[in-house]
Structure formats: structure tokens, C-alpha cells
Short mmCIF file of C-alpha atoms in Angstrom, two decimals:
data_model
loop_
_atom_site.label_atom_id
_atom_site.label_comp_id
_atom_site.label_asym_id
_atom_site.label_seq_id
_atom_site.Cartn_x
_atom_site.Cartn_y
_atom_site.Cartn_z
CA MET A 1 -32.01 1.01 1.34
CA ALA A 2 -29.12 0.49 3.23
CA HIS A 3 -29.40 0.21 7.19
CA VAL A 4 -27.87 3.26 8.63
CA HIS A 5 -27.47 3.98 12.41
CA PRO A 6 -30.28 6.51 13.35
CA THR A 7 -27.20 8.90 14.73
CA ALA A 8 -25.59 8.71 11.65
CA VAL A 9 -24.84 11.79 8.95
CA VAL A 10 -25.23 10.50 5.63
CA HIS A 11 -25.38 13.04 2.77
CA PRO A 12 -28.45 12.48 0.02
CA ASP A 13 -25.80 12.48 -2.56
CA ALA A 14 -23.80 9.51 -1.56
CA ARG A 15 -24.05 6.17 -3.09
CA LEU A 16 -24.71 3.78 -0.85
CA HIS A 17 -25.44 0.03 -2.26
CA GLU A 18 -28.41 -1.51 -0.21
CA SER A 19 -26.42 -3.88 1.85
CA VAL A 20 -24.27 -1.66 3.00
CA GLU A 21 -23.72 -1.08 7.11
CA VAL A 22 -23.31 2.83 8.60
CA GLY A 23 -22.66 2.57 12.41
CA PRO A 24 -23.34 5.32 15.36
CA TYR A 25 -22.31 8.79 14.61
CA SER A 26 -20.00 8.07 11.55
CA VAL A 27 -20.70 10.71 8.31
CA ILE A 28 -20.30 9.79 5.08
CA GLY A 29 -19.90 13.17 2.49
CA PRO A 30 -21.77 13.83 -0.92
CA LYS A 31 -19.03 12.82 -3.31
CA VAL A 32 -18.67 9.23 -1.88
CA THR A 33 -19.46 5.62 -2.78
CA LEU A 34 -19.66 2.55 -1.27
CA GLY A 35 -19.80 -1.32 -2.63
CA ALA A 36 -21.99 -3.64 -2.12
CA GLY A 37 -21.83 -5.57 1.13
CA SER A 38 -18.95 -2.78 3.14
CA ARG A 39 -19.73 -1.92 6.35
CA VAL A 40 -18.83 1.13 7.90
CA GLY A 41 -18.33 1.01 12.41
CA PRO A 42 -19.01 4.07 14.12
CA HIS A 43 -17.27 7.20 14.51
CA VAL A 44 -16.03 6.79 10.80
CA VAL A 45 -15.84 9.98 8.35
CA ILE A 46 -15.90 9.50 4.51
CA GLU A 47 -15.38 12.45 2.18
CA GLY A 48 -14.23 13.62 -0.61
CA ARG A 49 -14.74 12.16 -3.90
CA THR A 50 -13.86 8.45 -2.53
CA THR A 51 -14.95 5.06 -3.48
CA LEU A 52 -15.44 2.11 -1.77
CA GLY A 53 -15.67 -1.32 -3.46
CA GLU A 54 -16.90 -4.70 -2.18
CA ARG A 55 -17.00 -6.17 1.00
CA ASN A 56 -14.46 -3.46 3.16
CA ARG A 57 -14.30 -3.17 6.60
CA ILE A 58 -13.89 0.00 8.57
CA PHE A 59 -13.34 -0.15 12.01
CA GLN A 60 -14.45 2.76 14.58
CA PHE A 61 -12.56 5.85 14.30
CA VAL A 62 -11.29 5.90 10.92
CA SER A 63 -10.51 8.59 8.22
CA ILE A 64 -10.91 8.39 4.62
CA GLY A 65 -10.88 10.78 1.96
CA ALA A 66 -9.42 13.29 4.26
CA ASP A 67 -7.57 16.49 2.31
CA PRO A 68 -4.11 15.69 1.83
CA GLN A 69 -0.96 17.18 4.57
CA ASP A 70 0.34 19.15 1.42
CA LEU A 71 0.72 22.70 1.87
CA LYS A 72 0.31 22.73 -2.30
CA TYR A 73 -3.22 21.55 -1.84
CA ALA A 74 -5.48 23.76 -2.43
CA GLY A 75 -8.68 22.43 -3.06
CA GLU A 76 -8.72 20.50 -5.85
CA ASP A 77 -11.52 18.03 -6.69
CA THR A 78 -8.63 15.19 -6.55
CA GLU A 79 -10.17 11.23 -5.40
CA LEU A 80 -9.32 8.04 -3.18
CA VAL A 81 -10.19 4.86 -4.41
CA LEU A 82 -10.09 1.20 -2.51
CA GLY A 83 -10.53 -2.00 -4.40
CA ASP A 84 -12.70 -4.78 -2.73
CA ASP A 85 -12.35 -6.68 0.66
CA ASN A 86 -10.18 -4.37 2.74
CA GLN A 87 -9.77 -4.28 6.57
CA VAL A 88 -9.63 -1.29 7.28
CA ARG A 89 -8.38 -0.88 11.37
CA GLU A 90 -8.99 1.55 14.21
CA PHE A 91 -7.53 5.44 13.66
CA VAL A 92 -6.35 4.85 10.79
CA THR A 93 -5.85 7.82 8.29
CA LEU A 94 -6.72 7.12 4.43
CA HIS A 95 -6.02 10.99 2.34
CA LYS A 96 -6.98 11.54 -1.30
CA GLY A 97 -5.03 12.84 -3.88
CA THR A 98 -3.58 15.88 -4.93
CA ALA A 99 -3.51 17.79 -8.41
CA GLY A 100 0.43 17.29 -8.70
CA GLY A 101 0.80 13.54 -7.61
CA GLY A 102 -1.99 12.73 -10.72
CA GLY A 103 -5.21 13.60 -8.18
CA ALA A 104 -5.60 9.98 -6.80
CA THR A 105 -4.77 7.78 -4.06
CA ARG A 106 -5.39 4.07 -5.25
CA ILE A 107 -5.65 0.97 -3.02
CA GLY A 108 -6.27 -2.18 -4.24
CA SER A 109 -8.30 -5.59 -2.79
CA GLY A 110 -7.36 -7.54 0.07
CA ASN A 111 -5.13 -5.70 2.41
CA LEU A 112 -5.26 -4.77 5.85
CA PHE A 113 -4.55 -1.46 7.12
CA MET A 114 -3.36 -1.52 11.01
CA ALA A 115 -4.25 0.27 13.82
CA ASN A 116 -3.14 3.99 13.30
CA SER A 117 -1.24 3.51 10.12
CA HIS A 118 -1.35 5.63 7.42
CA VAL A 119 -1.55 6.20 4.01
CA ALA A 120 -0.87 9.52 2.68
CA HIS A 121 -1.69 11.38 -0.82
CA ASP A 122 -0.90 9.77 -4.22
CA CYS A 123 -0.08 6.86 -3.29
CA VAL A 124 -0.73 3.30 -4.76
CA VAL A 125 -1.26 0.79 -2.80
CA GLY A 126 -1.24 -3.15 -4.30
CA ASN A 127 -3.78 -6.17 -3.20
CA GLY A 128 -3.14 -8.37 -0.21
CA CYS A 129 -0.85 -5.85 1.61
CA ARG A 130 -0.05 -5.17 5.88
CA ILE A 131 0.56 -2.31 7.23
CA GLY A 132 1.48 -2.66 10.70
CA ASN A 133 0.26 -0.95 14.23
CA GLY A 134 1.33 3.43 14.11
CA SER A 135 3.66 2.96 10.53
CA ALA A 136 3.30 6.11 8.09
CA LEU A 137 3.71 5.77 3.76
CA ALA A 138 4.62 9.72 3.08
CA GLY A 139 3.01 10.60 0.24
CA HIS A 140 3.63 8.86 -3.45
CA VAL A 141 5.19 5.78 -2.37
CA THR A 142 4.31 2.67 -4.57
CA MET A 143 3.22 -0.75 -3.05
CA GLU A 144 3.45 -3.62 -5.20
CA ASP A 145 1.64 -6.23 -4.15
CA HIS A 146 1.83 -8.76 -0.98
CA VAL A 147 4.01 -6.18 0.87
CA ILE A 148 4.00 -6.23 4.11
CA ILE A 149 5.07 -3.16 6.65
CA SER A 150 5.33 -4.10 9.98
CA GLY A 151 4.40 -1.74 13.52
CA LEU A 152 5.95 1.78 13.94
CA ALA A 153 7.88 1.64 10.43
CA ALA A 154 8.12 4.69 8.28
CA VAL A 155 8.43 5.09 4.25
CA HIS A 156 9.95 8.19 2.50
CA GLN A 157 7.92 10.00 -0.22
CA PHE A 158 8.36 8.45 -3.44
CA THR A 159 9.99 5.25 -2.32
CA ARG A 160 8.13 2.21 -4.17
CA LEU A 161 8.02 -1.49 -2.49
CA GLY A 162 8.59 -4.30 -4.11
CA LYS A 163 6.05 -7.63 -4.23
CA HIS A 164 6.43 -9.98 -1.82
CA ALA A 165 8.68 -7.19 0.59
CA PHE A 166 9.00 -7.69 4.78
CA ILE A 167 9.97 -4.44 6.25
CA SER A 168 11.04 -5.03 9.89
CA GLY A 169 9.05 -3.07 12.77
CA GLY A 170 10.04 0.58 13.30
CA ALA A 171 12.27 0.56 10.34
CA MET A 172 12.98 4.07 8.51
CA VAL A 173 12.88 3.37 3.94
CA THR A 174 14.20 6.14 2.50
CA MET A 175 14.68 3.96 -0.77
CA ASP A 176 13.25 1.43 -3.04
CA ILE A 177 13.59 -2.17 -1.50
CA PRO A 178 13.23 -4.83 -4.42
CA PRO A 179 10.92 -7.59 -4.86
CA TYR A 180 11.31 -10.35 -2.41
CA ALA A 181 13.65 -8.39 -0.35
CA THR A 182 13.39 -8.13 3.67
CA ALA A 183 14.61 -4.80 4.90
CA GLN A 184 15.53 -3.52 8.40
CA GLY A 185 17.01 -0.70 10.86
CA ASP A 186 17.96 3.29 10.50
CA ARG A 187 18.08 3.88 7.69
CA ALA A 188 16.89 0.51 6.32
CA GLU A 189 19.21 -2.47 5.03
CA LEU A 190 18.88 -5.43 3.40
CA VAL A 191 18.88 -8.31 5.69
CA GLY A 192 17.63 -11.25 3.63
CA LEU A 193 14.79 -12.39 1.01
CA ASN A 194 11.35 -13.23 2.30
CA THR A 195 11.62 -16.53 1.97
CA VAL A 196 8.28 -17.08 4.79
CA GLY A 197 5.92 -14.92 2.63
CA LEU A 198 7.42 -16.39 -1.03
CA GLU A 199 6.48 -19.89 0.61
CA ARG A 200 3.47 -19.17 1.52
CA SER A 201 2.63 -17.39 -1.31
CA GLY A 202 2.53 -20.21 -3.64
CA TYR A 203 6.05 -19.92 -4.92
CA SER A 204 7.92 -23.26 -5.73
CA LYS A 205 11.26 -24.56 -4.70
CA GLU A 206 13.28 -23.57 -8.37
CA GLN A 207 11.36 -20.07 -7.74
CA ILE A 208 12.82 -19.00 -4.94
CA GLU A 209 16.15 -20.58 -5.76
CA ARG A 210 16.19 -18.56 -9.03
CA ILE A 211 15.43 -15.44 -6.98
CA LYS A 212 17.77 -16.09 -4.56
CA GLU A 213 20.20 -16.42 -6.92
CA ALA A 214 19.28 -13.33 -8.96
CA HIS A 215 19.90 -11.23 -5.01
CA ARG A 216 23.24 -12.72 -4.60
CA ILE A 217 24.30 -11.25 -8.32
CA LEU A 218 22.77 -7.97 -8.01
CA PHE A 219 23.51 -7.32 -4.29
CA ARG A 220 26.62 -9.33 -2.89
CA SER A 221 28.56 -10.16 -6.41
CA LYS A 222 30.48 -6.46 -5.66
CA LEU A 223 29.11 -6.11 -9.63
CA GLN A 224 28.40 -2.85 -11.29
CA LEU A 225 24.52 -2.33 -11.52
CA GLN A 226 24.56 -2.60 -14.94
CA GLU A 227 27.34 -5.35 -14.94
CA ALA A 228 24.92 -7.27 -12.52
CA LEU A 229 21.62 -6.76 -14.55
CA ALA A 230 23.41 -8.17 -17.25
CA ARG A 231 24.87 -11.06 -16.01
CA LEU A 232 20.88 -11.48 -14.79
CA ARG A 233 19.47 -11.47 -17.63
CA THR A 234 21.60 -13.64 -19.13
CA GLU A 235 22.26 -16.41 -16.59
CA LEU A 236 18.04 -16.00 -15.45
CA GLY A 237 15.99 -13.91 -17.74
CA GLY A 238 13.28 -15.57 -19.34
CA ASN A 239 12.14 -16.16 -15.98
CA PRO A 240 8.89 -14.04 -14.60
CA GLU A 241 10.19 -13.77 -11.16
CA VAL A 242 13.17 -12.30 -12.53
CA ASP A 243 12.29 -10.43 -14.71
CA HIS A 244 10.11 -8.58 -12.45
CA LEU A 245 12.95 -7.89 -10.33
CA ILE A 246 15.05 -5.99 -13.30
CA ASP A 247 11.96 -4.49 -14.46
CA PHE A 248 11.65 -3.10 -10.88
CA VAL A 249 15.82 -2.21 -10.43
CA LEU A 250 15.63 -0.08 -13.80
CA GLN A 251 12.50 1.91 -12.65
CA SER A 252 14.14 3.04 -9.63
CA LYS A 253 14.68 7.06 -9.10
CA ARG A 254 15.18 7.42 -5.74
CA GLY A 255 17.98 4.17 -6.12
CA LEU A 256 18.25 0.94 -3.79
CA THR A 257 17.86 -0.21 -0.75
CA ARG A 258 21.62 -1.71 -0.32
#
């Protein structure tokens, strides 16, 4: 049996691993699944068709799996899925998906959601991301792995954030942020590379130099985008870190932050 505080309300149809802990006055709905080692603090509400993996820690006053803040939502049985080892701090809100957005909000593993941050419907969050205090993702945002969003930033709906991107505090992101870049301002503009993050993630000096050259060609050479991409393929293609950047640019629909 899971360790459930006597004041918590856990629906009998909820599926809790025997090692799960649920704190005082928390509410767990009938379609919720909590994986091994997960800890739910006091005054937490987890509802909807929501699945949490293993060793997630949910702090007090969090709302997970609530209906999306989308006026088109009409009660469809959509879902929210979290991986393993996530930390969800105080007053965070994570909303389930919509039928029109694929039916699910999906969050990977090893992420930190700081106090008062928000992940809206149909977002896709990778692994190892950090979302700062008071920051918000609008609907349908995609965050690749190891993205850092500083406090009080906001990301427009359907925007994509490339892996290892760094969003400065207070930034208003309205277009795609390419991988490895640092962005700041209202509206956000590129101001450099997240070299510190790349070093901490184990990128070699040679890889970082290639990324620097790729960004220089894309954003500082004054070439047209297709010309810059062709030059990248010729000069730096075949290196995974550069190929990923090229693929990200080619898939952009909202346009790139420059």
C-alpha cells in the first residue's frame, strides 16, 4: 500500500505504486497513475488522465492534469504524461492536452519546474530542462533537451526552443530559438551562444567551435537563409551538432529568432 496521509483524498481507481507518498489534503483523481518512488506534497491536486513516472517530487500547492485553458476544449479525454525524476515546485500548473493538439501534453525526465511556472496544453518538454520562477509556456510549445528558461519569461504558442538554448529573465519569445543560442529581450533576440551550458553538458572544444562557426554563418554572414544552409552543409555537414541545427532550421514554421 502507498503511504497516503489520512487527510488526503485518493480515488479508489487511481493507481499508486506501493512506494508512493501522498501528503496531507492532497487530491488524486481516478485516472491518475503515480510511479515508484514518487512523492506528492500537501495540498496538491492531480487529476485527469495523468501519468507520472518514477521518483517525481511534487511540492505543495501544485496543480497537475487540469483542463486546458483553451476555449475550444469541450471535455475530451486527453492526457498529461511526465517521465521520471522531475521536480515540480510550489504553485506550478501543468495542463493536459487538447484533441486539436494531439491529445497530450508530454514532459520528459529530469526537469525542474520552479515556483509559479506554467506548462500549457499540448506542450512537449524534453529532458533536463529548467523553467524559472513565474515563467510560462503557451500551448503547443516544444522544448528540446536541456533548455533553460530564466524567471518571468514567456513563450508564445507553437514556438520551438532548440536544445541547450538559454532564455534570459523576462524574455518574451515569439519565434523559434535555435539550438545552443542565448536569447533575451522583448521581443527576444539572439545575443550569443550558451557556451557555459555546452561545456557543462560535456561538449568538446572542437564541437563548440563548430557550433560557433555554424551560428556565425547562419546569423552574421548576411547570407540568405538557404545560402547559409547550403554553406553549412558543405563546410560543417556530417557533424551531429551541426546537422541538428540544420534540421531545426528547416523545420521552423514560425520563423527563427535572429
